[in-house]
């Protein structure tokens, strides 16, 4: 926003430079203006000789254009106000208005709030000269509100408000609305203690107070007040003596001191003429002189004065005069320019918002697309990884199943081979048992002692065969034996052997022949084993042992 205001200010400065022909003064700088005759707020030591002449206007024009060149906005605004004051004192209010609107345009564009407040006040006072009451009060109120905001924001001296209330008091004085004049004078009085010593508003307040006092018929008191402040105005603000002498003339008139009244009216006219100041106030002075002469039966002087008043009034205030014909339909350049600027600003803002919205939509679209792509990529990657892991698990599972199946088949094959060898061993044992029986009976050529040795040798071989079987079984079914011992540690060696034979799917008859016991003993041993294994009746012993 600051950047836009700065750009707008540059455009306005450029426009004003072109309008005022700054090319004629392209080489002017502030040093060249040191010797220029400017008003009291630029050269205080020259104030008594200051005149609102065309030379003064030219000096301000130079200062204004140099300010534009140097981009000193505040100086340019003050120069425009001074130009407006010069032409206002000369009674050329059309030109004065134009300068004030230009000043307001600059102040508004540069956000110079104090300068804008002062310009508002000047415009309001100009409207009051033509009895444009509503317009005058509107701009005076704008000035007052603006000044209050500045004071509140900067915590400044509230005595600065006296100048604004004085503008209201002067306006109502000119309109003969003395009640409102008194109200605003009271407001001024409220803030007088806050005035800084260098602030001259107290003297203008005293002037308005003296005029109000005279209006209240306190003529002597009013005259005393006027006489107290007269030396200050003569030394510091001589052009204001036009108003001071006029109202002092009114006071002397009200006191019946007609010669002194006439003298002060004429002195007011002389100051106006010599200083070229308050020219638009002179018709009122001539009207007062006319009334004064008429009351003294000086009819010729009264006629001459009233005739002069009418002529001057036509020049300065008649809508048909060259100076004032455009004034009643003032082309409010500032308001038009302000409206145009607002419309352009709104259009730029709207375009900017539309552009921002498009950019935001594009950003959101790109971001949403990127997020969707990222999510899809993540899902695809996750699915691929998951599928890969699942496939790897399936492969590992299949490998394990194959290995288990292979190991199971190998174990089963070895167990079958072991069972087959055991069956052969059983057959062999059966044959040997038969042989033992025969040898034990002592029949044959072998003596009894040799037979016993052969039987002992055969029995030893049987034990060794069993031990060899058990070793081979354990080597094939290591986990079976280990789990059996861990889960059922109370099983005896014979119980473990029985479990091994049951796992190899041997029948009770084969087990009996292998363990050298009867079939009934095998059944008894199996029953005891079920109890030790804590098997319920409905569970098959062979199936249970196979699952170990």
GROMACS .gro file of C-alpha atoms in nm, residues 22-505:
model
  484
   22UNK     CA    1   0.797   2.383  -1.433
   23UNK     CA    2   1.025   2.370  -1.735
   24UNK     CA    3   1.059   2.746  -1.711
   25UNK     CA    4   1.226   2.702  -1.374
   26UNK     CA    5   1.421   2.382  -1.431
   27UNK     CA    6   1.744   2.522  -1.290
   28UNK     CA    7   1.593   2.674  -0.975
   29UNK     CA    8   1.700   2.542  -0.635
   30UNK     CA    9   1.628   2.642  -0.279
   31UNK     CA   10   1.944   2.853  -0.245
   32UNK     CA   11   1.823   3.076  -0.525
   33UNK     CA   12   1.511   3.145  -0.322
   34UNK     CA   13   1.697   3.279  -0.021
   35UNK     CA   14   1.648   3.637  -0.134
   36UNK     CA   15   1.285   3.592  -0.239
   37UNK     CA   16   1.027   3.799  -0.055
   38UNK     CA   17   0.815   3.536   0.126
   39UNK     CA   18   0.561   3.570   0.408
   40UNK     CA   19   0.627   3.572   0.779
   41UNK     CA   20   0.652   3.197   0.838
   42UNK     CA   21   0.950   3.190   0.598
   43UNK     CA   22   1.116   3.524   0.684
   44UNK     CA   23   1.004   3.652   1.020
   45UNK     CA   24   1.232   3.956   1.008
   46UNK     CA   25   1.060   4.087   0.695
   47UNK     CA   26   0.700   4.044   0.811
   48UNK     CA   27   0.621   4.412   0.862
   49UNK     CA   28   0.694   4.483   0.497
   50UNK     CA   29   0.512   4.180   0.354
   51UNK     CA   30   0.247   4.243   0.091
   52UNK     CA   31   0.003   4.001  -0.076
   53UNK     CA   32   0.114   4.118  -0.419
   54UNK     CA   33   0.180   3.947  -0.750
   55UNK     CA   34   0.551   3.948  -0.665
   56UNK     CA   35   0.470   3.747  -0.353
   57UNK     CA   36   0.263   3.506  -0.559
   58UNK     CA   37   0.549   3.470  -0.804
   59UNK     CA   38   0.789   3.394  -0.518
   60UNK     CA   39   0.560   3.123  -0.387
   61UNK     CA   40   0.521   2.983  -0.737
   62UNK     CA   41   0.899   2.949  -0.764
   63UNK     CA   42   0.918   2.786  -0.423
   64UNK     CA   43   0.634   2.549  -0.509
   65UNK     CA   44   0.788   2.437  -0.838
   66UNK     CA   45   1.130   2.395  -0.680
   67UNK     CA   46   0.960   2.180  -0.413
   68UNK     CA   47   0.806   1.962  -0.681
   69UNK     CA   48   1.142   1.919  -0.849
   70UNK     CA   49   1.302   1.821  -0.519
   71UNK     CA   50   1.002   1.599  -0.432
   72UNK     CA   51   0.952   1.793  -0.107
   73UNK     CA   52   0.578   1.728  -0.080
   74UNK     CA   53   0.522   1.909   0.248
   75UNK     CA   54   0.695   2.224   0.120
   76UNK     CA   55   0.492   2.203  -0.201
   77UNK     CA   56   0.167   2.183   0.000
   78UNK     CA   57   0.265   2.482   0.215
   79UNK     CA   58   0.357   2.680  -0.097
   80UNK     CA   59   0.018   2.605  -0.252
   81UNK     CA   60  -0.156   2.720   0.068
   82UNK     CA   61   0.047   3.041   0.063
   83UNK     CA   62  -0.045   3.097  -0.300
   84UNK     CA   63  -0.410   3.046  -0.207
   85UNK     CA   64  -0.376   3.302   0.075
   86UNK     CA   65  -0.221   3.559  -0.156
   87UNK     CA   66  -0.502   3.533  -0.412
   88UNK     CA   67  -0.763   3.513  -0.139
   89UNK     CA   68  -0.642   3.843   0.007
   90UNK     CA   69  -0.656   3.989  -0.342
   91UNK     CA   70  -1.017   3.873  -0.366
   92UNK     CA   71  -0.946   3.626  -0.645
   93UNK     CA   72  -1.108   3.327  -0.480
   94UNK     CA   73  -1.137   3.117  -0.794
   95UNK     CA   74  -0.759   3.088  -0.823
   96UNK     CA   75  -0.733   3.052  -0.445
   97UNK     CA   76  -0.972   2.756  -0.456
   98UNK     CA   77  -0.775   2.590  -0.735
   99UNK     CA   78  -0.453   2.605  -0.533
  100UNK     CA   79  -0.624   2.469  -0.223
  101UNK     CA   80  -0.768   2.171  -0.414
  102UNK     CA   81  -0.423   2.099  -0.557
  103UNK     CA   82  -0.277   2.117  -0.206
  104UNK     CA   83  -0.546   1.881  -0.077
  105UNK     CA   84  -0.477   1.639  -0.362
  106UNK     CA   85  -0.107   1.633  -0.271
  107UNK     CA   86  -0.173   1.602   0.102
  108UNK     CA   87  -0.415   1.317   0.049
  109UNK     CA   88  -0.185   1.128  -0.187
  110UNK     CA   89   0.116   1.166   0.045
  111UNK     CA   90  -0.080   1.089   0.365
  112UNK     CA   91   0.031   1.420   0.518
  113UNK     CA   92  -0.248   1.425   0.776
  114UNK     CA   93  -0.153   1.756   0.941
  115UNK     CA   94  -0.121   1.931   0.606
  116UNK     CA   95  -0.455   1.786   0.499
  117UNK     CA   96  -0.618   1.916   0.819
  118UNK     CA   97  -0.484   2.267   0.752
  119UNK     CA   98  -0.607   2.259   0.392
  120UNK     CA   99  -0.951   2.145   0.507
  121UNK     CA  100  -0.963   2.448   0.738
  122UNK     CA  101  -0.859   2.685   0.457
  123UNK     CA  102  -1.125   2.545   0.223
  124UNK     CA  103  -1.390   2.574   0.494
  125UNK     CA  104  -1.302   2.940   0.555
  126UNK     CA  105  -1.320   3.014   0.182
  127UNK     CA  106  -1.669   2.867   0.162
  128UNK     CA  107  -1.774   3.086   0.455
  129UNK     CA  108  -1.679   3.403   0.260
  130UNK     CA  109  -1.966   3.322   0.025
  131UNK     CA  110  -2.208   3.219   0.299
  132UNK     CA  111  -2.187   2.854   0.190
  133UNK     CA  112  -2.262   2.756   0.548
  134UNK     CA  113  -2.303   2.378   0.507
  135UNK     CA  114  -1.992   2.344   0.294
  136UNK     CA  115  -1.792   2.564   0.529
  137UNK     CA  116  -1.893   2.366   0.840
  138UNK     CA  117  -1.831   2.036   0.661
  139UNK     CA  118  -1.468   2.116   0.586
  140UNK     CA  119  -1.406   2.284   0.921
  141UNK     CA  120  -1.534   1.971   1.093
  142UNK     CA  121  -1.313   1.754   0.875
  143UNK     CA  122  -1.018   1.966   0.981
  144UNK     CA  123  -1.109   1.948   1.350
  145UNK     CA  124  -1.165   1.570   1.349
  146UNK     CA  125  -0.840   1.514   1.161
  147UNK     CA  126  -0.643   1.736   1.402
  148UNK     CA  127  -0.791   1.554   1.704
  149UNK     CA  128  -0.686   1.218   1.560
  150UNK     CA  129  -0.333   1.346   1.504
  151UNK     CA  130  -0.312   1.477   1.861
  152UNK     CA  131  -0.448   1.151   2.007
  153UNK     CA  132  -0.218   0.939   1.795
  154UNK     CA  133   0.097   1.137   1.870
  155UNK     CA  134  -0.009   1.243   2.221
  156UNK     CA  135   0.059   1.599   2.105
  157UNK     CA  136  -0.022   1.933   2.267
  158UNK     CA  137  -0.399   1.987   2.272
  159UNK     CA  138  -0.342   2.362   2.249
  160UNK     CA  139  -0.314   2.305   1.873
  161UNK     CA  140  -0.695   2.269   1.867
  162UNK     CA  141  -0.736   2.641   1.947
  163UNK     CA  142  -0.664   2.727   1.583
  164UNK     CA  143  -0.947   2.499   1.465
  165UNK     CA  144  -1.200   2.635   1.715
  166UNK     CA  145  -1.100   2.990   1.618
  167UNK     CA  146  -1.190   2.906   1.254
  168UNK     CA  147  -1.541   2.811   1.370
  169UNK     CA  148  -1.567   3.124   1.587
  170UNK     CA  149  -1.461   3.350   1.298
  171UNK     CA  150  -1.706   3.179   1.061
  172UNK     CA  151  -2.002   3.229   1.296
  173UNK     CA  152  -1.889   3.588   1.362
  174UNK     CA  153  -1.905   3.661   0.989
  175UNK     CA  154  -2.249   3.499   0.972
  176UNK     CA  155  -2.370   3.692   1.279
  177UNK     CA  156  -2.446   3.369   1.465
  178UNK     CA  157  -2.321   3.501   1.797
  179UNK     CA  158  -2.443   3.216   2.018
  180UNK     CA  159  -2.238   2.964   1.823
  181UNK     CA  160  -1.953   3.212   1.811
  182UNK     CA  161  -1.956   3.222   2.193
  183UNK     CA  162  -1.965   2.841   2.221
  184UNK     CA  163  -1.653   2.799   2.009
  185UNK     CA  164  -1.475   3.081   2.189
  186UNK     CA  165  -1.540   2.892   2.513
  187UNK     CA  166  -1.387   2.583   2.351
  188UNK     CA  167  -1.082   2.790   2.259
  189UNK     CA  168  -1.055   2.918   2.615
  190UNK     CA  169  -1.058   2.559   2.740
  191UNK     CA  170  -0.736   2.479   2.551
  192UNK     CA  171  -0.558   2.815   2.588
  193UNK     CA  172  -0.352   2.695   2.892
  194UNK     CA  173  -0.205   2.423   2.671
  195UNK     CA  174  -0.071   2.666   2.413
  196UNK     CA  175   0.307   2.682   2.379
  197UNK     CA  176   0.470   3.025   2.425
  198UNK     CA  177   0.556   3.055   2.056
  199UNK     CA  178   0.199   2.983   1.946
  200UNK     CA  179   0.031   3.308   1.831
  201UNK     CA  180  -0.325   3.172   1.836
  202UNK     CA  181  -0.386   3.338   2.175
  203UNK     CA  182  -0.373   3.684   2.010
  204UNK     CA  183  -0.631   3.585   1.748
  205UNK     CA  184  -0.845   3.445   2.030
  206UNK     CA  185  -0.818   3.781   2.209
  207UNK     CA  186  -0.927   3.954   1.890
  208UNK     CA  187  -1.237   3.732   1.856
  209UNK     CA  188  -1.307   3.775   2.227
  210UNK     CA  189  -1.296   4.156   2.193
  211UNK     CA  190  -1.537   4.146   1.896
  212UNK     CA  191  -1.773   3.918   2.094
  213UNK     CA  192  -1.748   4.148   2.397
  214UNK     CA  193  -1.848   4.449   2.186
  215UNK     CA  194  -2.142   4.255   2.044
  216UNK     CA  195  -2.258   4.201   2.404
  217UNK     CA  196  -2.273   4.585   2.441
  218UNK     CA  197  -1.965   4.592   2.662
  219UNK     CA  198  -1.808   4.855   2.436
  220UNK     CA  199  -1.555   5.004   2.676
  221UNK     CA  200  -1.429   4.662   2.782
  222UNK     CA  201  -1.405   4.560   2.418
  223UNK     CA  202  -1.206   4.875   2.335
  224UNK     CA  203  -0.960   4.800   2.613
  225UNK     CA  204  -0.911   4.448   2.477
  226UNK     CA  205  -0.854   4.581   2.124
  227UNK     CA  206  -0.601   4.838   2.238
  228UNK     CA  207  -0.403   4.574   2.431
  229UNK     CA  208  -0.353   4.352   2.127
  230UNK     CA  209  -0.311   4.626   1.863
  231UNK     CA  210   0.069   4.666   1.912
  232UNK     CA  211   0.127   4.292   1.864
  233UNK     CA  212  -0.065   4.283   1.536
  234UNK     CA  213   0.113   4.592   1.411
  235UNK     CA  214   0.451   4.431   1.475
  236UNK     CA  215   0.382   4.067   1.395
  237UNK     CA  216   0.082   4.051   1.163
  238UNK     CA  217   0.018   4.398   1.010
  239UNK     CA  218  -0.219   4.273   0.738
  240UNK     CA  219  -0.464   4.159   1.005
  241UNK     CA  220  -0.499   4.526   1.106
  242UNK     CA  221  -0.761   4.550   0.832
  243UNK     CA  222  -0.997   4.346   1.051
  244UNK     CA  223  -0.867   4.488   1.380
  245UNK     CA  224  -0.918   4.852   1.277
  246UNK     CA  225  -1.259   4.776   1.127
  247UNK     CA  226  -1.392   4.624   1.450
  248UNK     CA  227  -1.227   4.898   1.655
  249UNK     CA  228  -1.415   5.144   1.432
  250UNK     CA  229  -1.736   4.956   1.515
  251UNK     CA  230  -1.658   4.987   1.886
  252UNK     CA  231  -1.593   5.362   1.864
  253UNK     CA  232  -1.915   5.399   1.661
  254UNK     CA  233  -2.110   5.214   1.931
  255UNK     CA  234  -1.953   5.443   2.190
  256UNK     CA  235  -2.069   5.747   1.986
  257UNK     CA  236  -1.713   5.852   1.906
  258UNK     CA  237  -1.774   5.900   1.534
  259UNK     CA  238  -1.452   6.077   1.440
  260UNK     CA  239  -1.239   5.801   1.587
  261UNK     CA  240  -1.465   5.543   1.425
  262UNK     CA  241  -1.421   5.709   1.082
  263UNK     CA  242  -1.045   5.729   1.139
  264UNK     CA  243  -1.014   5.355   1.210
  265UNK     CA  244  -1.232   5.261   0.912
  266UNK     CA  245  -1.007   5.466   0.686
  267UNK     CA  246  -0.693   5.320   0.843
  268UNK     CA  247  -0.831   4.972   0.772
  269UNK     CA  248  -0.878   5.071   0.407
  270UNK     CA  249  -0.525   5.212   0.392
  271UNK     CA  250  -0.371   4.892   0.529
  272UNK     CA  251  -0.576   4.686   0.282
  273UNK     CA  252  -0.455   4.903  -0.003
  274UNK     CA  253  -0.088   4.920   0.102
  275UNK     CA  254  -0.055   4.553   0.189
  276UNK     CA  255  -0.297   4.431  -0.079
  277UNK     CA  256  -0.465   4.232   0.197
  278UNK     CA  257  -0.827   4.141   0.278
  279UNK     CA  258  -0.949   4.311  -0.038
  280UNK     CA  259  -1.278   4.123  -0.017
  281UNK     CA  260  -1.337   4.278   0.326
  282UNK     CA  261  -1.330   4.636   0.196
  283UNK     CA  262  -1.696   4.638   0.078
  284UNK     CA  263  -1.801   4.586   0.440
  285UNK     CA  264  -1.578   4.874   0.554
  286UNK     CA  265  -1.734   5.109   0.298
  287UNK     CA  266  -2.080   5.000   0.409
  288UNK     CA  267  -1.987   5.086   0.770
  289UNK     CA  268  -1.854   5.427   0.656
  290UNK     CA  269  -2.174   5.488   0.462
  291UNK     CA  270  -2.386   5.414   0.770
  292UNK     CA  271  -2.161   5.634   0.979
  293UNK     CA  272  -2.188   5.927   0.733
  294UNK     CA  273  -2.561   5.886   0.702
  295UNK     CA  274  -2.603   5.904   1.078
  296UNK     CA  275  -2.409   6.232   1.072
  297UNK     CA  276  -2.621   6.367   0.782
  298UNK     CA  277  -2.325   6.356   0.545
  299UNK     CA  278  -2.533   6.226   0.261
  300UNK     CA  279  -2.284   6.285  -0.020
  301UNK     CA  280  -2.010   6.096   0.165
  302UNK     CA  281  -2.265   5.829   0.256
  303UNK     CA  282  -2.366   5.791  -0.109
  304UNK     CA  283  -2.007   5.777  -0.231
  305UNK     CA  284  -1.921   5.512   0.029
  306UNK     CA  285  -2.222   5.292  -0.046
  307UNK     CA  286  -2.157   5.323  -0.418
  308UNK     CA  287  -1.795   5.212  -0.364
  309UNK     CA  288  -1.917   4.924  -0.149
  310UNK     CA  289  -2.151   4.805  -0.426
  311UNK     CA  290  -1.879   4.823  -0.687
  312UNK     CA  291  -1.632   4.626  -0.477
  313UNK     CA  292  -1.898   4.376  -0.374
  314UNK     CA  293  -1.975   4.315  -0.741
  315UNK     CA  294  -1.608   4.259  -0.812
  316UNK     CA  295  -1.540   4.019  -0.524
  317UNK     CA  296  -1.871   3.850  -0.454
  318UNK     CA  297  -2.114   3.897  -0.746
  319UNK     CA  298  -2.158   3.573  -0.937
  320UNK     CA  299  -2.145   3.771  -1.264
  321UNK     CA  300  -1.791   3.902  -1.203
  322UNK     CA  301  -1.501   3.758  -1.397
  323UNK     CA  302  -1.329   3.640  -1.080
  324UNK     CA  303  -1.628   3.469  -0.925
  325UNK     CA  304  -1.854   3.346  -1.205
  326UNK     CA  305  -1.712   2.991  -1.184
  327UNK     CA  306  -1.715   2.996  -0.806
  328UNK     CA  307  -2.075   2.903  -0.736
  329UNK     CA  308  -2.031   2.589  -0.945
  330UNK     CA  309  -1.686   2.493  -0.824
  331UNK     CA  310  -1.534   2.209  -1.015
  332UNK     CA  311  -1.424   1.993  -0.728
  333UNK     CA  312  -1.105   1.866  -0.891
  334UNK     CA  313  -0.988   1.701  -0.575
  335UNK     CA  314  -1.306   1.503  -0.522
  336UNK     CA  315  -1.313   1.399  -0.888
  337UNK     CA  316  -0.950   1.297  -0.875
  338UNK     CA  317  -1.007   1.121  -0.544
  339UNK     CA  318  -1.306   0.935  -0.684
  340UNK     CA  319  -1.105   0.838  -0.991
  341UNK     CA  320  -0.817   0.723  -0.774
  342UNK     CA  321  -1.053   0.517  -0.557
  343UNK     CA  322  -1.209   0.358  -0.862
  344UNK     CA  323  -0.865   0.281  -1.008
  345UNK     CA  324  -0.749   0.151  -0.672
  346UNK     CA  325  -1.059  -0.070  -0.644
  347UNK     CA  326  -1.009  -0.195  -0.998
  348UNK     CA  327  -0.642  -0.265  -0.930
  349UNK     CA  328  -0.734  -0.434  -0.605
  350UNK     CA  329  -1.000  -0.641  -0.779
  351UNK     CA  330  -0.756  -0.742  -1.053
  352UNK     CA  331  -0.496  -0.821  -0.791
  353UNK     CA  332  -0.744  -1.032  -0.595
  354UNK     CA  333  -0.850  -1.214  -0.911
  355UNK     CA  334  -0.486  -1.272  -0.999
  356UNK     CA  335  -0.410  -1.387  -0.645
  357UNK     CA  336  -0.713  -1.615  -0.657
  358UNK     CA  337  -0.596  -1.766  -0.985
  359UNK     CA  338  -0.244  -1.812  -0.849
  360UNK     CA  339  -0.385  -1.961  -0.529
  361UNK     CA  340  -0.610  -2.195  -0.727
  362UNK     CA  341  -0.316  -2.298  -0.944
  363UNK     CA  342  -0.101  -2.353  -0.637
  364UNK     CA  343  -0.375  -2.559  -0.474
  365UNK     CA  344  -0.422  -2.759  -0.795
  366UNK     CA  345  -0.049  -2.825  -0.828
  367UNK     CA  346  -0.022  -2.910  -0.459
  368UNK     CA  347  -0.327  -3.140  -0.473
  369UNK     CA  348  -0.195  -3.309  -0.786
  370UNK     CA  349   0.146  -3.351  -0.626
  371UNK     CA  350  -0.009  -3.496  -0.310
  372UNK     CA  351  -0.228  -3.734  -0.513
  373UNK     CA  352   0.071  -3.844  -0.721
  374UNK     CA  353   0.275  -3.885  -0.404
  375UNK     CA  354  -0.003  -4.090  -0.243
  376UNK     CA  355  -0.041  -4.305  -0.556
  377UNK     CA  356   0.334  -4.352  -0.576
  378UNK     CA  357   0.337  -4.445  -0.207
  379UNK     CA  358   0.052  -4.689  -0.254
  380UNK     CA  359   0.219  -4.846  -0.558
  381UNK     CA  360   0.552  -4.865  -0.378
  382UNK     CA  361   0.389  -5.006  -0.064
  383UNK     CA  362   0.189  -5.256  -0.270
  384UNK     CA  363   0.499  -5.364  -0.460
  385UNK     CA  364   0.700  -5.399  -0.140
  386UNK     CA  365   0.415  -5.586   0.025
  387UNK     CA  366   0.374  -5.811  -0.277
  388UNK     CA  367   0.748  -5.870  -0.286
  389UNK     CA  368   0.752  -5.954   0.083
  390UNK     CA  369   0.448  -6.177   0.041
  391UNK     CA  370   0.615  -6.354  -0.251
  392UNK     CA  371   0.935  -6.392  -0.054
  393UNK     CA  372   0.736  -6.530   0.240
  394UNK     CA  373   0.557  -6.772   0.009
  395UNK     CA  374   0.889  -6.883  -0.137
  396UNK     CA  375   1.041  -6.924   0.209
  397UNK     CA  376   0.728  -7.102   0.329
  398UNK     CA  377   0.736  -7.335   0.030
  399UNK     CA  378   1.105  -7.398   0.085
  400UNK     CA  379   1.041  -7.474   0.449
  401UNK     CA  380   0.748  -7.698   0.364
  402UNK     CA  381   0.962  -7.876   0.107
  403UNK     CA  382   1.242  -7.912   0.355
  404UNK     CA  383   1.003  -8.035   0.623
  405UNK     CA  384   0.840  -8.267   0.377
  406UNK     CA  385   1.180  -8.384   0.258
  407UNK     CA  386   1.302  -8.433   0.613
  408UNK     CA  387   0.981  -8.608   0.703
  409UNK     CA  388   1.011  -8.837   0.406
  410UNK     CA  389   1.374  -8.904   0.488
  411UNK     CA  390   1.285  -8.978   0.849
  412UNK     CA  391   0.997  -9.197   0.744
  413UNK     CA  392   1.222  -9.376   0.498
  414UNK     CA  393   1.490  -9.428   0.757
  415UNK     CA  394   1.232  -9.535   1.011
  416UNK     CA  395   1.096  -9.781   0.759
  417UNK     CA  396   1.447  -9.909   0.697
  418UNK     CA  397   1.500  -9.924   1.071
  419UNK     CA  398   1.169 -10.105   1.118
  420UNK     CA  399   1.259 -10.348   0.842
  421UNK     CA  400   1.595 -10.417   1.002
  422UNK     CA  401   1.423 -10.462   1.335
  423UNK     CA  402   1.177 -10.707   1.181
  424UNK     CA  403   1.467 -10.902   1.039
  425UNK     CA  404   1.628 -10.883   1.380
  426UNK     CA  405   1.308 -11.016   1.532
  427UNK     CA  406   1.302 -11.302   1.287
  428UNK     CA  407   1.665 -11.366   1.365
  429UNK     CA  408   1.593 -11.353   1.735
  430UNK     CA  409   1.305 -11.595   1.684
  431UNK     CA  410   1.535 -11.834   1.508
  432UNK     CA  411   1.802 -11.791   1.773
  433UNK     CA  412   1.539 -11.845   2.047
  434UNK     CA  413   1.443 -12.166   1.880
  435UNK     CA  414   1.807 -12.261   1.865
  436UNK     CA  415   1.855 -12.167   2.228
  437UNK     CA  416   1.564 -12.390   2.323
  438UNK     CA  417   1.710 -12.680   2.145
  439UNK     CA  418   2.053 -12.621   2.289
  440UNK     CA  419   1.915 -12.577   2.634
  441UNK     CA  420   1.754 -12.918   2.616
  442UNK     CA  421   2.101 -13.065   2.571
  443UNK     CA  422   2.029 -13.250   2.254
  444UNK     CA  423   2.292 -13.271   1.983
  445UNK     CA  424   2.666 -13.321   1.976
  446UNK     CA  425   2.748 -13.003   2.170
  447UNK     CA  426   2.797 -13.052   2.543
  448UNK     CA  427   2.606 -12.852   2.798
  449UNK     CA  428   2.892 -12.618   2.887
  450UNK     CA  429   2.949 -12.511   2.526
  451UNK     CA  430   2.575 -12.462   2.482
  452UNK     CA  431   2.563 -12.221   2.775
  453UNK     CA  432   2.850 -12.022   2.625
  454UNK     CA  433   2.668 -12.000   2.289
  455UNK     CA  434   2.341 -11.891   2.463
  456UNK     CA  435   2.527 -11.624   2.660
  457UNK     CA  436   2.690 -11.501   2.342
  458UNK     CA  437   2.351 -11.485   2.167
  459UNK     CA  438   2.195 -11.289   2.461
  460UNK     CA  439   2.482 -11.039   2.453
  461UNK     CA  440   2.430 -10.994   2.083
  462UNK     CA  441   2.060 -10.924   2.146
  463UNK     CA  442   2.146 -10.646   2.394
  464UNK     CA  443   2.400 -10.501   2.154
  465UNK     CA  444   2.145 -10.517   1.871
  466UNK     CA  445   1.893 -10.327   2.085
  467UNK     CA  446   2.149 -10.065   2.179
  468UNK     CA  447   2.243 -10.027   1.813
  469UNK     CA  448   1.872  -9.986   1.724
  470UNK     CA  449   1.820  -9.729   1.995
  471UNK     CA  450   2.125  -9.530   1.883
  472UNK     CA  451   2.010  -9.532   1.522
  473UNK     CA  452   1.653  -9.432   1.623
  474UNK     CA  453   1.774  -9.146   1.836
  475UNK     CA  454   2.003  -9.018   1.557
  476UNK     CA  455   1.705  -9.016   1.318
  477UNK     CA  456   1.448  -8.879   1.564
  478UNK     CA  457   1.655  -8.644   1.780
  479UNK     CA  458   1.373  -8.391   1.834
  480UNK     CA  459   1.129  -8.671   1.926
  481UNK     CA  460   1.346  -8.799   2.208
  482UNK     CA  461   1.429  -8.452   2.330
  483UNK     CA  462   1.065  -8.337   2.338
  484UNK     CA  463   0.961  -8.664   2.501
  485UNK     CA  464   1.214  -8.615   2.781
  486UNK     CA  465   1.123  -8.248   2.826
  487UNK     CA  466   0.745  -8.301   2.837
  488UNK     CA  467   0.746  -8.629   3.030
  489UNK     CA  468   1.059  -8.647   3.245
  490UNK     CA  469   0.912  -8.931   3.464
  491UNK     CA  470   0.929  -9.188   3.181
  492UNK     CA  471   1.172  -9.481   3.232
  493UNK     CA  472   1.413  -9.615   2.970
  494UNK     CA  473   1.175  -9.901   2.888
  495UNK     CA  474   0.890  -9.645   2.853
  496UNK     CA  475   1.100  -9.447   2.610
  497UNK     CA  476   1.183  -9.764   2.414
  498UNK     CA  477   0.812  -9.852   2.399
  499UNK     CA  478   0.732  -9.502   2.269
  500UNK     CA  479   0.999  -9.540   2.000
  501UNK     CA  480   0.857  -9.875   1.887
  502UNK     CA  481   0.499  -9.737   1.886
  503UNK     CA  482   0.617  -9.444   1.674
  504UNK     CA  483   0.769  -9.696   1.429
  505UNK     CA  484   0.421  -9.850   1.405
   0.00000   0.00000   0.00000
